[in-house]
């Protein structure tokens, strides 16, 4: 099962580290990643495999959201099917 993670906010040191640390801690595998900085604004999209995730999806959502609040970022994770439906992919 796959999910899409988006991260948006002002660029700063440690964004990728803090997000991927959570994913590694719960055995979430990153399949694809794209990140860029647009005029100081950090954007990242990841496709991840949550098949072997060691916690419930909702708990992973909360951990990523809480890290986003802590770092003043918008971090969202959605099941890939939901993301695709919302964006007509």
Tab-separated table of N, CA and C in Angstrom:
chain	number	residue	atom	x	y	z
A	1	UNK	N	0.838	-1.174	0.000
A	1	UNK	CA	0.000	0.000	0.000
A	1	UNK	C	0.889	1.246	0.000
A	2	UNK	N	0.509	2.218	-0.808
A	2	UNK	CA	1.310	3.430	-0.938
A	2	UNK	C	0.570	4.633	-0.375
A	3	UNK	N	1.362	5.658	-0.013
A	3	UNK	CA	0.806	6.910	0.472
A	3	UNK	C	1.625	8.055	-0.115
A	4	UNK	N	1.022	9.243	-0.115
A	4	UNK	CA	1.683	10.445	-0.600
A	4	UNK	C	1.857	11.389	0.587
A	5	UNK	N	3.093	11.867	0.759
A	5	UNK	CA	3.390	12.827	1.821
A	5	UNK	C	3.778	14.140	1.161
A	6	UNK	N	3.184	15.234	1.637
A	6	UNK	CA	3.564	16.561	1.161
A	6	UNK	C	4.061	17.376	2.348
A	7	UNK	N	5.104	18.164	2.093
A	7	UNK	CA	5.687	19.018	3.123
A	7	UNK	C	5.863	20.407	2.514
A	8	UNK	N	5.309	21.416	3.172
A	8	UNK	CA	5.387	22.788	2.690
A	8	UNK	C	5.733	23.726	3.844
A	9	UNK	N	6.587	24.694	3.571
A	9	UNK	CA	6.896	25.690	4.600
A	9	UNK	C	8.166	26.438	4.290
A	10	UNK	N	8.515	27.352	5.161
A	10	UNK	CA	9.749	28.108	4.998
A	10	UNK	C	10.944	27.174	5.126
A	11	UNK	N	11.919	27.361	4.261
A	11	UNK	CA	13.104	26.499	4.268
A	11	UNK	C	13.914	26.711	5.539
A	12	UNK	N	14.437	25.607	6.058
A	12	UNK	CA	15.329	25.638	7.216
A	12	UNK	C	16.092	24.330	7.272
A	13	UNK	N	17.142	24.311	8.010
A	13	UNK	CA	17.937	23.100	8.185
A	13	UNK	C	17.119	22.054	8.940
A	14	UNK	N	17.193	20.799	8.477
A	14	UNK	CA	16.633	19.678	9.216
A	14	UNK	C	15.260	19.205	8.794
A	15	UNK	N	14.659	19.814	7.781
A	15	UNK	CA	13.311	19.386	7.387
A	15	UNK	C	13.328	17.936	6.909
A	16	UNK	N	14.161	17.643	5.929
A	16	UNK	CA	14.203	16.280	5.382
A	16	UNK	C	14.579	15.284	6.477
A	17	UNK	N	15.565	15.636	7.284
A	17	UNK	CA	15.996	14.752	8.371
A	17	UNK	C	14.838	14.422	9.308
A	18	UNK	N	14.122	15.439	9.767
A	18	UNK	CA	13.063	15.212	10.752
A	18	UNK	C	11.901	14.404	10.197
A	19	UNK	N	11.557	14.625	8.940
A	19	UNK	CA	10.454	13.856	8.340
A	19	UNK	C	10.890	12.415	8.096
A	20	UNK	N	12.056	12.235	7.482
A	20	UNK	CA	12.490	10.867	7.160
A	20	UNK	C	12.855	10.070	8.411
A	21	UNK	N	13.239	10.741	9.475
A	21	UNK	CA	13.518	10.046	10.745
A	21	UNK	C	12.252	9.352	11.252
A	22	UNK	N	11.121	10.043	11.180
A	22	UNK	CA	9.849	9.443	11.603
A	22	UNK	C	9.522	8.240	10.724
A	23	UNK	N	9.694	8.394	9.417
A	23	UNK	CA	9.381	7.300	8.499
A	23	UNK	C	10.253	6.082	8.780
A	24	UNK	N	11.542	6.299	8.974
A	24	UNK	CA	12.461	5.181	9.246
A	24	UNK	C	12.123	4.496	10.564
A	25	UNK	N	11.745	5.278	11.548
A	25	UNK	CA	11.422	4.727	12.873
A	25	UNK	C	10.280	3.724	12.808
A	26	UNK	N	9.357	3.912	11.856
A	26	UNK	CA	8.180	3.047	11.758
A	26	UNK	C	8.168	2.190	10.493
A	27	UNK	N	9.345	1.976	9.917
A	27	UNK	CA	9.511	1.085	8.758
A	27	UNK	C	8.688	1.494	7.539
A	28	UNK	N	8.631	2.784	7.282
A	28	UNK	CA	7.989	3.308	6.086
A	28	UNK	C	9.090	3.539	5.053
A	29	UNK	N	8.955	2.915	3.894
A	29	UNK	CA	9.971	2.990	2.860
A	29	UNK	C	9.654	4.105	1.863
A	30	UNK	N	10.639	4.946	1.596
A	30	UNK	CA	10.472	6.012	0.608
A	30	UNK	C	10.734	5.424	-0.779
A	31	UNK	N	9.730	5.508	-1.654
A	31	UNK	CA	9.854	4.981	-3.010
A	31	UNK	C	10.310	6.044	-4.000
A	32	UNK	N	9.858	7.268	-3.778
A	32	UNK	CA	10.222	8.365	-4.668
A	32	UNK	C	10.125	9.655	-3.874
A	33	UNK	N	10.999	10.595	-4.196
A	33	UNK	CA	11.010	11.866	-3.474
A	33	UNK	C	11.401	12.986	-4.423
A	34	UNK	N	10.728	14.101	-4.264
A	34	UNK	CA	11.060	15.295	-5.028
A	34	UNK	C	10.978	16.474	-4.069
A	35	UNK	N	12.009	17.287	-4.070
A	35	UNK	CA	11.965	18.471	-3.223
A	35	UNK	C	12.631	19.624	-3.937
A	36	UNK	N	12.134	20.802	-3.636
A	36	UNK	CA	12.703	22.009	-4.225
A	36	UNK	C	12.485	23.170	-3.277
A	37	UNK	N	13.215	24.217	-3.523
A	37	UNK	CA	13.051	25.443	-2.758
A	37	UNK	C	12.716	26.541	-3.760
A	38	UNK	N	11.566	27.148	-3.569
A	38	UNK	CA	11.102	28.218	-4.450
A	38	UNK	C	11.077	29.513	-3.661
A	39	UNK	N	12.028	30.394	-3.947
A	39	UNK	CA	12.124	31.687	-3.274
A	39	UNK	C	12.043	31.543	-1.756
A	40	UNK	N	12.792	30.582	-1.212
A	40	UNK	CA	12.844	30.375	0.232
A	40	UNK	C	11.738	29.506	0.784
A	41	UNK	N	10.842	29.035	-0.072
A	41	UNK	CA	9.726	28.194	0.362
A	41	UNK	C	10.026	26.744	0.006
A	42	UNK	N	10.117	25.894	1.005
A	42	UNK	CA	10.463	24.487	0.836
A	42	UNK	C	9.222	23.692	0.444
A	43	UNK	N	9.355	22.848	-0.588
A	43	UNK	CA	8.276	21.948	-0.982
A	43	UNK	C	8.847	20.554	-1.213
A	44	UNK	N	8.167	19.553	-0.703
A	44	UNK	CA	8.618	18.173	-0.893
A	44	UNK	C	7.391	17.277	-1.056
A	45	UNK	N	7.504	16.346	-1.988
A	45	UNK	CA	6.476	15.326	-2.192
A	45	UNK	C	7.178	13.976	-2.175
A	46	UNK	N	6.639	13.049	-1.427
A	46	UNK	CA	7.193	11.699	-1.351
A	46	UNK	C	6.097	10.675	-1.621
A	47	UNK	N	6.453	9.628	-2.332
A	47	UNK	CA	5.608	8.440	-2.437
A	47	UNK	C	6.266	7.416	-1.521
A	48	UNK	N	5.484	6.881	-0.597
A	48	UNK	CA	6.037	5.941	0.381
A	48	UNK	C	5.239	4.646	0.378
A	49	UNK	N	5.920	3.587	0.778
A	49	UNK	CA	5.293	2.277	0.944
A	49	UNK	C	5.005	2.099	2.425
A	50	UNK	N	3.723	1.971	2.775
A	50	UNK	CA	3.345	1.839	4.183
A	50	UNK	C	2.949	0.403	4.536
A	51	UNK	N	3.233	-0.514	3.629
A	51	UNK	CA	2.867	-1.932	3.830
A	51	UNK	C	3.419	-2.489	5.142
A	52	UNK	N	4.665	-2.157	5.478
A	52	UNK	CA	5.313	-2.717	6.674
A	52	UNK	C	5.342	-1.743	7.846
A	53	UNK	N	4.571	-0.670	7.757
A	53	UNK	CA	4.539	0.327	8.821
A	53	UNK	C	4.129	-0.341	10.138
A	54	UNK	N	4.852	-0.023	11.190
A	54	UNK	CA	4.656	-0.697	12.482
A	54	UNK	C	3.629	-0.006	13.378
A	55	UNK	N	3.014	1.083	12.894
A	55	UNK	CA	1.932	1.737	13.641
A	55	UNK	C	0.750	1.943	12.699
A	56	UNK	N	-0.404	2.232	13.271
A	56	UNK	CA	-1.600	2.495	12.481
A	56	UNK	C	-1.411	3.757	11.650
A	57	UNK	N	-2.042	3.806	10.481
A	57	UNK	CA	-1.929	4.941	9.579
A	57	UNK	C	-2.288	6.258	10.280
A	58	UNK	N	-3.360	6.253	11.061
A	58	UNK	CA	-3.808	7.464	11.748
A	58	UNK	C	-2.758	7.960	12.735
A	59	UNK	N	-2.047	7.038	13.378
A	59	UNK	CA	-0.994	7.421	14.313
A	59	UNK	C	0.192	8.039	13.557
A	60	UNK	N	0.527	7.468	12.407
A	60	UNK	CA	1.591	8.036	11.580
A	60	UNK	C	1.190	9.433	11.109
A	61	UNK	N	-0.060	9.594	10.701
A	61	UNK	CA	-0.569	10.913	10.312
A	61	UNK	C	-0.369	11.923	11.435
A	62	UNK	N	-0.715	11.523	12.647
A	62	UNK	CA	-0.598	12.415	13.802
A	62	UNK	C	0.855	12.769	14.088
A	63	UNK	N	1.738	11.791	14.031
A	63	UNK	CA	3.159	12.055	14.295
A	63	UNK	C	3.732	13.033	13.275
A	64	UNK	N	3.386	12.848	12.008
A	64	UNK	CA	3.863	13.768	10.978
A	64	UNK	C	3.243	15.157	11.159
A	65	UNK	N	1.956	15.206	11.446
A	65	UNK	CA	1.287	16.483	11.688
A	65	UNK	C	1.934	17.213	12.870
A	66	UNK	N	2.149	16.490	13.961
A	66	UNK	CA	2.746	17.101	15.154
A	66	UNK	C	4.147	17.628	14.874
A	67	UNK	N	4.927	16.893	14.080
A	67	UNK	CA	6.266	17.371	13.696
A	67	UNK	C	6.127	18.634	12.861
A	68	UNK	N	5.127	18.683	12.001
A	68	UNK	CA	4.876	19.875	11.215
A	68	UNK	C	4.552	21.080	12.091
A	69	UNK	N	3.707	20.882	13.082
A	69	UNK	CA	3.371	21.967	14.006
A	69	UNK	C	4.632	22.434	14.727
A	70	UNK	N	5.419	21.480	15.198
A	70	UNK	CA	6.662	21.798	15.914
A	70	UNK	C	7.622	22.617	15.049
A	71	UNK	N	7.684	22.300	13.748
A	71	UNK	CA	8.632	22.960	12.848
A	71	UNK	C	7.989	24.070	12.006
A	72	UNK	N	6.727	24.392	12.273
A	72	UNK	CA	5.984	25.393	11.516
A	72	UNK	C	5.935	25.040	10.028
A	73	UNK	N	5.575	23.771	9.756
A	73	UNK	CA	5.437	23.247	8.402
A	73	UNK	C	4.051	22.639	8.246
A	74	UNK	N	3.604	22.511	7.021
A	74	UNK	CA	2.388	21.766	6.728
A	74	UNK	C	2.825	20.406	6.205
A	75	UNK	N	2.635	19.355	7.016
A	75	UNK	CA	2.990	17.990	6.617
A	75	UNK	C	1.715	17.167	6.584
A	76	UNK	N	1.441	16.582	5.410
A	76	UNK	CA	0.239	15.761	5.236
A	76	UNK	C	0.613	14.423	4.625
A	77	UNK	N	-0.101	13.389	5.032
A	77	UNK	CA	0.035	12.076	4.410
A	77	UNK	C	-1.369	11.589	4.066
A	78	UNK	N	-1.509	11.053	2.848
A	78	UNK	CA	-2.786	10.519	2.381
A	78	UNK	C	-2.525	9.193	1.681
A	79	UNK	N	-3.485	8.292	1.802
A	79	UNK	CA	-3.404	7.074	1.004
A	79	UNK	C	-3.348	7.480	-0.460
A	80	UNK	N	-2.571	6.778	-1.242
A	80	UNK	CA	-2.377	7.142	-2.638
A	80	UNK	C	-3.694	7.180	-3.412
A	81	UNK	N	-4.605	6.253	-3.136
A	81	UNK	CA	-5.869	6.220	-3.864
A	81	UNK	C	-6.676	7.500	-3.609
A	82	UNK	N	-6.664	7.980	-2.373
A	82	UNK	CA	-7.393	9.203	-2.029
A	82	UNK	C	-6.743	10.392	-2.723
A	83	UNK	N	-5.412	10.460	-2.662
A	83	UNK	CA	-4.694	11.546	-3.323
A	83	UNK	C	-5.012	11.564	-4.816
A	84	UNK	N	-4.954	10.396	-5.443
A	84	UNK	CA	-5.239	10.306	-6.880
A	84	UNK	C	-6.665	10.752	-7.196
A	85	UNK	N	-7.629	10.337	-6.371
A	85	UNK	CA	-9.016	10.724	-6.597
A	85	UNK	C	-9.214	12.224	-6.450
A	86	UNK	N	-8.554	12.822	-5.472
A	86	UNK	CA	-8.694	14.252	-5.240
A	86	UNK	C	-8.073	15.079	-6.361
A	87	UNK	N	-7.043	14.538	-6.995
A	87	UNK	CA	-6.317	15.285	-8.006
A	87	UNK	C	-6.521	14.715	-9.410
A	88	UNK	N	-7.508	13.818	-9.546
A	88	UNK	CA	-7.854	13.226	-10.854
A	88	UNK	C	-6.661	12.654	-11.594
A	89	UNK	N	-5.828	11.928	-10.876
A	89	UNK	CA	-4.644	11.320	-11.493
A	89	UNK	C	-4.988	9.928	-11.967
